[in-house]
PDB file of C-alpha atoms in Angstrom:
ATOM      1  CA  MET A 252      35.076 -29.477 -20.808  1.00 56.00           C
ATOM      2  CA  CYS A 253      34.649 -32.490 -20.996  1.00 71.00           C
ATOM      3  CA  SER A 254      36.936 -34.757 -18.859  1.00 81.00           C
ATOM      4  CA  THR A 255      38.965 -36.749 -21.461  1.00 89.00           C
ATOM      5  CA  LEU A 256      40.120 -38.983 -18.922  1.00 95.00           C
ATOM      6  CA  ASP A 257      38.262 -41.253 -15.953  1.00 95.00           C
ATOM      7  CA  PHE A 258      39.783 -41.786 -12.674  1.00 97.00           C
ATOM      8  CA  ILE A 259      38.988 -44.345 -10.192  1.00 97.00           C
ATOM      9  CA  PRO A 260      40.901 -44.651  -7.292  1.00 98.00           C
ATOM     10  CA  ARG A 261      42.958 -48.079  -6.036  1.00 98.00           C
ATOM     11  CA  ARG A 262      43.703 -46.811  -1.900  1.00 97.00           C
ATOM     12  CA  SER A 263      46.836 -48.491  -0.222  1.00 95.00           C
ATOM     13  CA  GLU A 264      44.192 -49.649   2.347  1.00 94.00           C
ATOM     14  CA  GLU A 265      42.036 -51.668   0.607  1.00 95.00           C
ATOM     15  CA  ARG A 266      44.803 -54.234  -1.751  1.00 96.00           C
ATOM     16  CA  GLY A 267      45.088 -57.416  -0.247  1.00 95.00           C
ATOM     17  CA  HIS A 268      47.514 -57.873   2.514  1.00 94.00           C
ATOM     18  CA  ALA A 269      49.304 -60.413   4.012  1.00 94.00           C
ATOM     19  CA  ASP A 270      52.001 -60.436   6.874  1.00 95.00           C
ATOM     20  CA  HIS A 271      54.079 -63.639   6.926  1.00 95.00           C
ATOM     21  CA  GLY A 272      57.371 -62.333   8.909  1.00 96.00           C
ATOM     22  CA  TRP A 273      59.103 -62.700   5.868  1.00 97.00           C
ATOM     23  CA  LEU A 274      57.242 -61.412   3.566  1.00 97.00           C
ATOM     24  CA  LYS A 275      55.022 -58.596   3.612  1.00 96.00           C
ATOM     25  CA  THR A 276      53.135 -57.968   0.708  1.00 95.00           C
ATOM     26  CA  TYR A 277      50.562 -55.486  -1.008  1.00 96.00           C
ATOM     27  CA  HIS A 278      48.040 -56.858  -3.466  1.00 97.00           C
ATOM     28  CA  THR A 279      46.944 -54.392  -6.270  1.00 97.00           C
ATOM     29  CA  PHE A 280      44.657 -57.276  -8.059  1.00 97.00           C
ATOM     30  CA  SER A 281      43.129 -60.142  -6.929  1.00 96.00           C
ATOM     31  CA  PHE A 282      45.892 -62.943  -5.508  1.00 94.00           C
ATOM     32  CA  VAL A 283      45.533 -66.306  -3.869  1.00 84.00           C
ATOM     33  CA  MET A 284      44.688 -66.398  -0.055  1.00 81.00           C
ATOM     34  CA  HIS A 285      43.207 -62.773  -1.087  1.00 85.00           C
ATOM     35  CA  PRO A 286      40.850 -63.164  -3.750  1.00 91.00           C
ATOM     36  CA  ASP A 287      39.125 -59.908  -4.880  1.00 93.00           C
ATOM     37  CA  PRO A 288      36.432 -59.945  -8.093  1.00 92.00           C
ATOM     38  CA  LYS A 289      36.684 -56.677  -8.298  1.00 93.00           C
ATOM     39  CA  HIS A 290      40.030 -56.371  -8.934  1.00 97.00           C
ATOM     40  CA  GLN A 291      40.629 -59.248 -11.200  1.00 96.00           C
ATOM     41  CA  GLN A 292      42.552 -58.115 -14.089  1.00 97.00           C
ATOM     42  CA  TYR A 293      42.705 -54.586 -16.118  1.00 97.00           C
ATOM     43  CA  GLY A 294      43.707 -55.364 -19.568  1.00 96.00           C
ATOM     44  CA  PRO A 295      46.112 -57.338 -20.061  1.00 97.00           C
ATOM     45  CA  LEU A 296      47.524 -56.600 -16.406  1.00 98.00           C
ATOM     46  CA  ARG A 297      46.749 -59.390 -13.781  1.00 97.00           C
ATOM     47  CA  VAL A 298      49.128 -58.950 -10.305  1.00 98.00           C
ATOM     48  CA  MET A 299      50.863 -56.764  -8.972  1.00 98.00           C
ATOM     49  CA  ASN A 300      52.329 -57.360  -5.779  1.00 97.00           C
ATOM     50  CA  GLU A 301      54.522 -54.977  -3.746  1.00 98.00           C
ATOM     51  CA  ASP A 302      56.408 -57.396  -1.363  1.00 97.00           C
ATOM     52  CA  ARG A 303      59.051 -56.985   1.243  1.00 97.00           C
ATOM     53  CA  ILE A 304      61.760 -59.769   1.818  1.00 98.00           C
ATOM     54  CA  SER A 305      63.485 -60.326   5.157  1.00 97.00           C
ATOM     55  CA  PRO A 306      67.162 -61.131   4.256  1.00 97.00           C
ATOM     56  CA  LEU A 307      67.583 -64.530   3.519  1.00 96.00           C
ATOM     57  CA  ALA A 308      64.407 -65.590   2.878  1.00 97.00           C
ATOM     58  CA  GLY A 309      62.559 -65.601  -0.448  1.00 97.00           C
ATOM     59  CA  PHE A 310      59.840 -68.191  -2.740  1.00 97.00           C
ATOM     60  CA  GLY A 311      61.487 -71.033  -2.937  1.00 96.00           C
ATOM     61  CA  THR A 312      61.253 -73.208  -6.526  1.00 97.00           C
ATOM     62  CA  HIS A 313      58.000 -72.366  -8.022  1.00 96.00           C
ATOM     63  CA  PRO A 314      55.932 -73.314 -11.742  1.00 97.00           C
ATOM     64  CA  HIS A 315      54.740 -70.636 -13.730  1.00 97.00           C
ATOM     65  CA  ARG A 316      53.113 -71.329 -17.172  1.00 97.00           C
ATOM     66  CA  GLU A 317      51.562 -69.040 -19.997  1.00 98.00           C
ATOM     67  CA  PHE A 318      52.402 -65.758 -18.111  1.00 98.00           C
ATOM     68  CA  GLU A 319      54.723 -62.871 -18.520  1.00 98.00           C
ATOM     69  CA  ILE A 320      56.389 -62.114 -15.606  1.00 98.00           C
ATOM     70  CA  PHE A 321      58.565 -58.987 -14.680  1.00 96.00           C
ATOM     71  CA  SER A 322      60.093 -57.772 -11.011  1.00 98.00           C
ATOM     72  CA  TYR A 323      60.910 -54.323 -10.730  1.00 98.00           C
ATOM     73  CA  ILE A 324      63.666 -53.629  -7.898  1.00 98.00           C
ATOM     74  CA  VAL A 325      63.322 -50.698  -5.837  1.00 98.00           C
ATOM     75  CA  SER A 326      66.171 -51.671  -3.182  1.00 97.00           C
ATOM     76  CA  GLY A 327      67.786 -54.871  -1.856  1.00 97.00           C
ATOM     77  CA  GLU A 328      69.402 -57.880  -3.959  1.00 97.00           C
ATOM     78  CA  LEU A 329      67.064 -59.963  -5.213  1.00 98.00           C
ATOM     79  CA  GLU A 330      68.887 -63.634  -5.874  1.00 98.00           C
ATOM     80  CA  HIS A 331      66.872 -65.070  -9.168  1.00 97.00           C
ATOM     81  CA  LYS A 332      67.336 -68.734 -10.190  1.00 97.00           C
ATOM     82  CA  ASP A 333      65.613 -70.785 -12.870  1.00 97.00           C
ATOM     83  CA  SER A 334      65.011 -73.625 -15.094  1.00 98.00           C
ATOM     84  CA  MET A 335      66.549 -72.281 -17.972  1.00 97.00           C
ATOM     85  CA  SER A 336      69.970 -72.138 -16.154  1.00 98.00           C
ATOM     86  CA  ASN A 337      70.034 -68.406 -15.385  1.00 97.00           C
ATOM     87  CA  VAL A 338      71.300 -67.292 -11.597  1.00 97.00           C
ATOM     88  CA  GLU A 339      72.146 -63.831 -10.939  1.00 96.00           C
ATOM     89  CA  ILE A 340      71.712 -61.192  -8.390  1.00 97.00           C
ATOM     90  CA  LEU A 341      69.875 -57.944  -9.053  1.00 98.00           C
ATOM     91  CA  THR A 342      69.680 -54.175  -7.689  1.00 98.00           C
ATOM     92  CA  ARG A 343      68.384 -51.372  -7.794  1.00 98.00           C
ATOM     93  CA  GLY A 344      66.942 -50.082 -11.173  1.00 98.00           C
ATOM     94  CA  HIS A 345      67.025 -53.275 -12.685  1.00 98.00           C
ATOM     95  CA  ILE A 346      63.731 -55.336 -14.528  1.00 98.00           C
ATOM     96  CA  GLN A 347      64.044 -58.922 -14.749  1.00 98.00           C
ATOM     97  CA  LEU A 348      61.070 -60.523 -17.231  1.00 98.00           C
ATOM     98  CA  THR A 349      60.627 -63.555 -18.102  1.00 98.00           C
ATOM     99  CA  SER A 350      58.286 -65.199 -20.344  1.00 98.00           C
ATOM    100  CA  ALA A 351      56.980 -68.540 -18.973  1.00 98.00           C
ATOM    101  CA  GLY A 352      55.556 -69.842 -22.005  1.00 98.00           C
ATOM    102  CA  THR A 353      54.957 -73.399 -21.690  1.00 98.00           C
ATOM    103  CA  GLY A 354      56.516 -73.464 -18.506  1.00 98.00           C
ATOM    104  CA  ILE A 355      59.677 -72.692 -16.422  1.00 98.00           C
ATOM    105  CA  SER A 356      60.234 -72.934 -12.829  1.00 98.00           C
ATOM    106  CA  HIS A 357      62.089 -70.366 -10.506  1.00 97.00           C
ATOM    107  CA  SER A 358      62.755 -69.171  -7.043  1.00 97.00           C
ATOM    108  CA  GLU A 359      63.502 -65.505  -5.818  1.00 97.00           C
ATOM    109  CA  LYS A 360      64.700 -64.867  -2.997  1.00 98.00           C
ATOM    110  CA  ASN A 361      66.795 -61.857  -0.905  1.00 98.00           C
ATOM    111  CA  ALA A 362      70.836 -62.694  -1.326  1.00 90.00           C
ATOM    112  CA  ASN A 363      71.148 -59.690   0.937  1.00 94.00           C
ATOM    113  CA  ARG A 364      73.346 -61.148   4.418  1.00 92.00           C
ATOM    114  CA  HIS A 365      74.014 -57.590   6.240  1.00 94.00           C
ATOM    115  CA  GLY A 366      70.069 -57.089   6.984  1.00 94.00           C
ATOM    116  CA  VAL A 367      69.025 -55.255   4.375  1.00 96.00           C
ATOM    117  CA  PRO A 368      65.303 -56.086   3.396  1.00 96.00           C
ATOM    118  CA  LEU A 369      64.118 -56.429  -0.097  1.00 97.00           C
ATOM    119  CA  HIS A 370      61.734 -54.467  -1.713  1.00 98.00           C
ATOM    120  CA  PHE A 371      60.306 -54.922  -5.532  1.00 98.00           C
ATOM    121  CA  LEU A 372      57.125 -55.277  -7.266  1.00 98.00           C
ATOM    122  CA  GLN A 373      56.434 -58.405  -9.256  1.00 98.00           C
ATOM    123  CA  ILE A 374      53.701 -57.505 -11.922  1.00 98.00           C
ATOM    124  CA  TRP A 375      52.118 -60.321 -14.275  1.00 98.00           C
ATOM    125  CA  SER A 376      50.411 -60.025 -17.350  1.00 98.00           C
ATOM    126  CA  ILE A 377      48.633 -61.899 -20.103  1.00 97.00           C
ATOM    127  CA  PRO A 378      50.612 -62.929 -22.892  1.00 98.00           C
ATOM    128  CA  SER A 379      49.305 -61.968 -26.597  1.00 96.00           C
ATOM    129  CA  GLN A 380      49.258 -65.338 -27.423  1.00 95.00           C
ATOM    130  CA  PRO A 381      49.547 -69.067 -25.742  1.00 97.00           C
ATOM    131  CA  ARG A 382      52.589 -71.328 -25.893  1.00 97.00           C
ATOM    132  CA  LEU A 383      55.081 -69.459 -26.518  1.00 98.00           C
ATOM    133  CA  THR A 384      59.163 -70.685 -26.084  1.00 98.00           C
ATOM    134  CA  PRO A 385      60.000 -69.860 -22.872  1.00 98.00           C
ATOM    135  CA  ALA A 386      62.821 -66.758 -22.483  1.00 98.00           C
ATOM    136  CA  TYR A 387      64.366 -64.518 -19.965  1.00 98.00           C
ATOM    137  CA  TYR A 388      65.681 -60.956 -19.964  1.00 98.00           C
ATOM    138  CA  THR A 389      67.007 -58.503 -17.763  1.00 98.00           C
ATOM    139  CA  ARG A 390      67.178 -54.531 -18.164  1.00 98.00           C
ATOM    140  CA  HIS A 391      68.807 -52.069 -16.329  1.00 98.00           C
ATOM    141  CA  PHE A 392      68.133 -48.315 -15.381  1.00 98.00           C
ATOM    142  CA  THR A 393      70.046 -45.934 -13.544  1.00 98.00           C
ATOM    143  CA  ASP A 394      67.882 -43.530 -11.291  1.00 98.00           C
ATOM    144  CA  GLU A 395      69.255 -40.794 -13.591  1.00 98.00           C
ATOM    145  CA  MET A 396      67.945 -41.988 -16.583  1.00 98.00           C
ATOM    146  CA  LYS A 397      64.354 -41.922 -14.943  1.00 98.00           C
ATOM    147  CA  LYS A 398      64.733 -38.399 -12.527  1.00 98.00           C
ATOM    148  CA  ASP A 399      61.751 -36.189 -14.111  1.00 98.00           C
ATOM    149  CA  ARG A 400      61.746 -38.090 -16.823  1.00 98.00           C
ATOM    150  CA  TRP A 401      59.641 -41.314 -18.543  1.00 98.00           C
ATOM    151  CA  ALA A 402      61.703 -44.318 -19.010  1.00 98.00           C
ATOM    152  CA  ARG A 403      59.895 -46.870 -21.155  1.00 98.00           C
ATOM    153  CA  VAL A 404      60.855 -50.094 -19.209  1.00 98.00           C
ATOM    154  CA  VAL A 405      59.041 -52.526 -20.874  1.00 98.00           C
ATOM    155  CA  ALA A 406      57.804 -52.522 -23.923  1.00 98.00           C
ATOM    156  CA  PRO A 407      56.027 -55.257 -26.902  1.00 98.00           C
ATOM    157  CA  ALA A 408      58.417 -57.539 -28.793  1.00 97.00           C
ATOM    158  CA  ASP A 409      57.578 -55.995 -31.987  1.00 96.00           C
ATOM    159  CA  ALA A 410      57.415 -52.598 -30.633  1.00 97.00           C
ATOM    160  CA  GLU A 411      60.619 -50.234 -31.928  1.00 96.00           C
ATOM    161  CA  GLY A 412      63.303 -49.733 -29.722  1.00 96.00           C
ATOM    162  CA  VAL A 413      63.006 -53.459 -28.558  1.00 98.00           C
ATOM    163  CA  ASN A 414      65.334 -56.111 -28.807  1.00 97.00           C
ATOM    164  CA  LYS A 415      65.802 -59.698 -27.480  1.00 95.00           C
ATOM    165  CA  GLU A 416      69.057 -59.691 -26.391  1.00 97.00           C
ATOM    166  CA  ARG A 417      69.354 -61.082 -22.967  1.00 97.00           C
ATOM    167  CA  GLU A 418      70.463 -57.727 -21.136  1.00 97.00           C
ATOM    168  CA  ASP A 419      71.114 -54.316 -21.946  1.00 98.00           C
ATOM    169  CA  GLU A 420      71.311 -51.242 -19.991  1.00 98.00           C
ATOM    170  CA  GLY A 421      68.353 -48.356 -21.047  1.00 98.00           C
ATOM    171  CA  THR A 422      66.021 -50.328 -23.591  1.00 98.00           C
ATOM    172  CA  PRO A 423      63.008 -51.659 -22.696  1.00 98.00           C
ATOM    173  CA  ALA A 424      62.447 -55.595 -21.474  1.00 98.00           C
ATOM    174  CA  PRO A 425      60.261 -56.857 -24.552  1.00 98.00           C
ATOM    175  CA  VAL A 426      57.451 -58.979 -23.698  1.00 98.00           C
ATOM    176  CA  ASN A 427      54.421 -60.549 -25.261  1.00 98.00           C
ATOM    177  CA  SER A 428      51.520 -58.026 -24.098  1.00 98.00           C
ATOM    178  CA  GLY A 429      49.953 -55.767 -25.333  1.00 97.00           C
ATOM    179  CA  LEU A 430      51.833 -53.673 -22.253  1.00 97.00           C
ATOM    180  CA  THR A 431      53.918 -50.531 -22.428  1.00 98.00           C
ATOM    181  CA  MET A 432      55.431 -50.307 -18.684  1.00 98.00           C
ATOM    182  CA  TYR A 433      56.898 -46.491 -17.770  1.00 98.00           C
ATOM    183  CA  ALA A 434      58.794 -45.774 -15.033  1.00 98.00           C
ATOM    184  CA  THR A 435      60.287 -41.963 -13.380  1.00 98.00           C
ATOM    185  CA  ILE A 436      61.227 -40.755 -10.052  1.00 98.00           C
ATOM    186  CA  LEU A 437      59.777 -37.257 -10.096  1.00 98.00           C
ATOM    187  CA  SER A 438      60.575 -34.445  -7.954  1.00 98.00           C
ATOM    188  CA  SER A 439      58.129 -32.598  -5.886  1.00 97.00           C
ATOM    189  CA  GLY A 440      56.702 -29.783  -7.675  1.00 97.00           C
ATOM    190  CA  LYS A 441      57.552 -31.136 -11.436  1.00 98.00           C
ATOM    191  CA  THR A 442      55.267 -32.216 -13.736  1.00 98.00           C
ATOM    192  CA  LEU A 443      55.680 -34.278 -17.093  1.00 98.00           C
ATOM    193  CA  GLU A 444      52.958 -35.133 -19.391  1.00 98.00           C
ATOM    194  CA  LYS A 445      52.491 -38.267 -21.075  1.00 97.00           C
ATOM    195  CA  GLU A 446      50.624 -38.713 -24.599  1.00 95.00           C
ATOM    196  CA  LEU A 447      48.736 -42.657 -24.151  1.00 96.00           C
ATOM    197  CA  SER A 448      48.358 -44.531 -26.761  1.00 93.00           C
ATOM    198  CA  GLY A 449      46.481 -47.379 -25.371  1.00 92.00           C
ATOM    199  CA  ARG A 450      42.594 -47.270 -24.450  1.00 91.00           C
ATOM    200  CA  LYS A 451      43.670 -48.203 -20.496  1.00 96.00           C
ATOM    201  CA  VAL A 452      45.998 -47.198 -18.443  1.00 97.00           C
ATOM    202  CA  TYR A 453      46.988 -47.929 -14.868  1.00 98.00           C
ATOM    203  CA  VAL A 454      49.508 -45.847 -12.779  1.00 98.00           C
ATOM    204  CA  HIS A 455      50.803 -46.816  -8.751  1.00 98.00           C
ATOM    205  CA  VAL A 456      53.397 -44.462  -6.268  1.00 98.00           C
ATOM    206  CA  ILE A 457      55.269 -46.971  -5.455  1.00 98.00           C
ATOM    207  CA  GLN A 458      55.693 -47.368  -1.314  1.00 96.00           C
ATOM    208  CA  THR A 459      59.055 -46.255  -1.407  1.00 91.00           C
ATOM    209  CA  SER A 460      58.714 -43.803   2.180  1.00 81.00           C
ATOM    210  CA  SER A 461      56.299 -45.389   4.202  1.00 59.00           C
ATOM    211  CA  GLY A 462      57.039 -49.353   4.516  1.00 53.00           C
ATOM    212  CA  HIS A 463      53.827 -51.513   4.256  1.00 49.00           C
ATOM    213  CA  GLU A 464      51.335 -49.133   7.366  1.00 52.00           C
ATOM    214  CA  ASN A 465      48.161 -49.292   5.797  1.00 52.00           C
ATOM    215  CA  ALA A 466      47.472 -45.196   5.389  1.00 53.00           C
ATOM    216  CA  PRO A 467      49.745 -44.018   2.258  1.00 57.00           C
ATOM    217  CA  GLN A 468      52.406 -41.448   3.953  1.00 67.00           C
ATOM    218  CA  GLY A 469      55.283 -39.896   2.151  1.00 92.00           C
ATOM    219  CA  ALA A 470      55.029 -38.871  -1.706  1.00 96.00           C
ATOM    220  CA  ARG A 471      51.897 -37.056  -3.234  1.00 97.00           C
ATOM    221  CA  VAL A 472      50.727 -37.419  -7.197  1.00 98.00           C
ATOM    222  CA  LYS A 473      47.982 -35.675  -9.341  1.00 98.00           C
ATOM    223  CA  LEU A 474      46.978 -37.240 -11.881  1.00 98.00           C
ATOM    224  CA  SER A 475      45.303 -35.057 -14.294  1.00 97.00           C
ATOM    225  CA  ASP A 476      43.769 -34.478 -17.918  1.00 94.00           C
ATOM    226  CA  GLY A 477      43.898 -31.199 -18.575  1.00 88.00           C
ATOM    227  CA  ALA A 478      40.373 -30.863 -18.695  1.00 86.00           C
ATOM    228  CA  GLY A 479      38.581 -31.265 -14.837  1.00 87.00           C
ATOM    229  CA  GLY A 480      39.327 -34.506 -14.276  1.00 92.00           C
ATOM    230  CA  GLU A 481      41.959 -35.163 -11.593  1.00 96.00           C
ATOM    231  CA  LEU A 482      43.057 -37.494  -8.532  1.00 98.00           C
ATOM    232  CA  VAL A 483      45.604 -37.054  -6.135  1.00 98.00           C
ATOM    233  CA  LEU A 484      47.492 -40.111  -4.840  1.00 98.00           C
ATOM    234  CA  GLY A 485      49.898 -40.984  -1.982  1.00 96.00           C
ATOM    235  CA  GLU A 486      52.692 -44.023  -2.051  1.00 96.00           C
ATOM    236  CA  GLY A 487      51.635 -47.447  -2.464  1.00 96.00           C
ATOM    237  CA  ASP A 488      47.937 -45.972  -3.854  1.00 97.00           C
ATOM    238  CA  GLY A 489      46.953 -46.690  -7.745  1.00 98.00           C
ATOM    239  CA  ALA A 490      44.595 -45.373  -9.806  1.00 98.00           C
ATOM    240  CA  TYR A 491      42.346 -46.600 -13.036  1.00 98.00           C
ATOM    241  CA  VAL A 492      42.545 -44.646 -15.773  1.00 97.00           C
ATOM    242  CA  ALA A 493      39.835 -45.345 -18.935  1.00 94.00           C
ATOM    243  CA  VAL A 494      40.673 -42.527 -22.136  1.00 93.00           C
ATOM    244  CA  ASN A 495      37.682 -41.341 -23.439  1.00 88.00           C
ATOM    245  CA  SER A 496      38.942 -39.717 -26.636  1.00 83.00           C
ATOM    246  CA  SER A 497      41.538 -39.744 -29.213  1.00 82.00           C
ATOM    247  CA  SER A 498      45.209 -39.204 -28.554  1.00 79.00           C
ATOM    248  CA  PRO A 499      44.873 -37.819 -24.935  1.00 91.00           C
ATOM    249  CA  LYS A 500      47.475 -36.605 -22.608  1.00 95.00           C
ATOM    250  CA  LEU A 501      48.166 -37.549 -18.769  1.00 97.00           C
ATOM    251  CA  LEU A 502      49.337 -35.321 -16.325  1.00 98.00           C
ATOM    252  CA  VAL A 503      51.759 -36.387 -13.813  1.00 98.00           C
ATOM    253  CA  GLU A 504      52.766 -33.854 -10.908  1.00 98.00           C
ATOM    254  CA  ASN A 505      54.424 -34.368  -7.426  1.00 98.00           C
ATOM    255  CA  VAL A 506      52.651 -32.602  -5.026  1.00 98.00           C
ATOM    256  CA  SER A 507      54.715 -33.296  -1.953  1.00 96.00           C
ATOM    257  CA  GLY A 508      54.901 -29.539  -0.938  1.00 94.00           C
ATOM    258  CA  GLU A 509      58.492 -27.447  -0.832  1.00 90.00           C
ATOM    259  CA  ASP A 510      61.038 -29.576  -0.032  1.00 90.00           C
ATOM    260  CA  GLY A 511      59.272 -33.146  -0.615  1.00 94.00           C
ATOM    261  CA  PRO A 512      59.895 -36.180  -1.213  1.00 95.00           C
ATOM    262  CA  THR A 513      60.606 -38.123  -4.498  1.00 96.00           C
ATOM    263  CA  ALA A 514      58.061 -40.052  -6.221  1.00 98.00           C
ATOM    264  CA  GLU A 515      58.988 -43.079  -7.787  1.00 98.00           C
ATOM    265  CA  ILE A 516      55.974 -44.018 -10.121  1.00 98.00           C
ATOM    266  CA  LEU A 517      54.943 -46.584 -12.574  1.00 98.00           C
ATOM    267  CA  LEU A 518      52.925 -46.329 -15.676  1.00 98.00           C
ATOM    268  CA  PHE A 519      50.857 -49.146 -17.718  1.00 98.00           C
ATOM    269  CA  ASP A 520      50.064 -48.216 -21.046  1.00 98.00           C
ATOM    270  CA  MET A 521      47.644 -51.052 -22.098  1.00 97.00           C
ATOM    271  CA  ASP A 522      45.503 -52.324 -24.963  1.00 88.00           C
ATOM    272  CA  ALA A 523      41.842 -52.954 -23.641  1.00 76.00           C
ATOM    273  CA  ASN A 524      41.725 -56.601 -23.726  1.00 67.00           C
TER     274      ASN A 524
END
């Protein structure tokens, strides 16, 4: 039986890495001081940085344009301020999406005053069309909404079930890219199936247990296509997944062993551009 999916690992220790004291970060794709010509972009996905920020530190006001920028909060408190007069503090379960369009400025800081670090993923995608009017959205998903199931947390603005309310609970944030992002908190021994609609897929296992050490620890996750293709990932690892057939299915299993840790996983189902 021929494999319907091709898996190429993107190991945690191979990502771009920087430790600035106040910021510890890993870059899946080429970024600023860590250029990587082999990992520039995948489909519309251009940036995925896994960041930990010390209390009362963060990124000061800076500009963006022509990117869809979304933040997935793992733990801690993210204070967001921008040139569209949006000011708020986001916590675990929040998705914050800024469509930068023709241009915005914003700041992102750890608002916690009690010594708690902020852990979040900063993700950028290429918009499907240029010169969009800037917009801002927040969504919230409880752990229960993601426990052993796929939660659709970001989806194309014109997709079914997507609204353009500024904030909402349990509905996907609208993105102007050919990209749908799913999240799950998968228990050890559990398997989820995902029917794929795009031609490119990226899977990332969030580094929840092991901090920012190089060697992945914590949960272990197996990707397979049910036809012989498979790959095991640790926390902080990712995988490029190329689709070789129509109507493929991806199996995602937490193989951490009996009483092993849960795995928090992001899956991007994307157009091939």
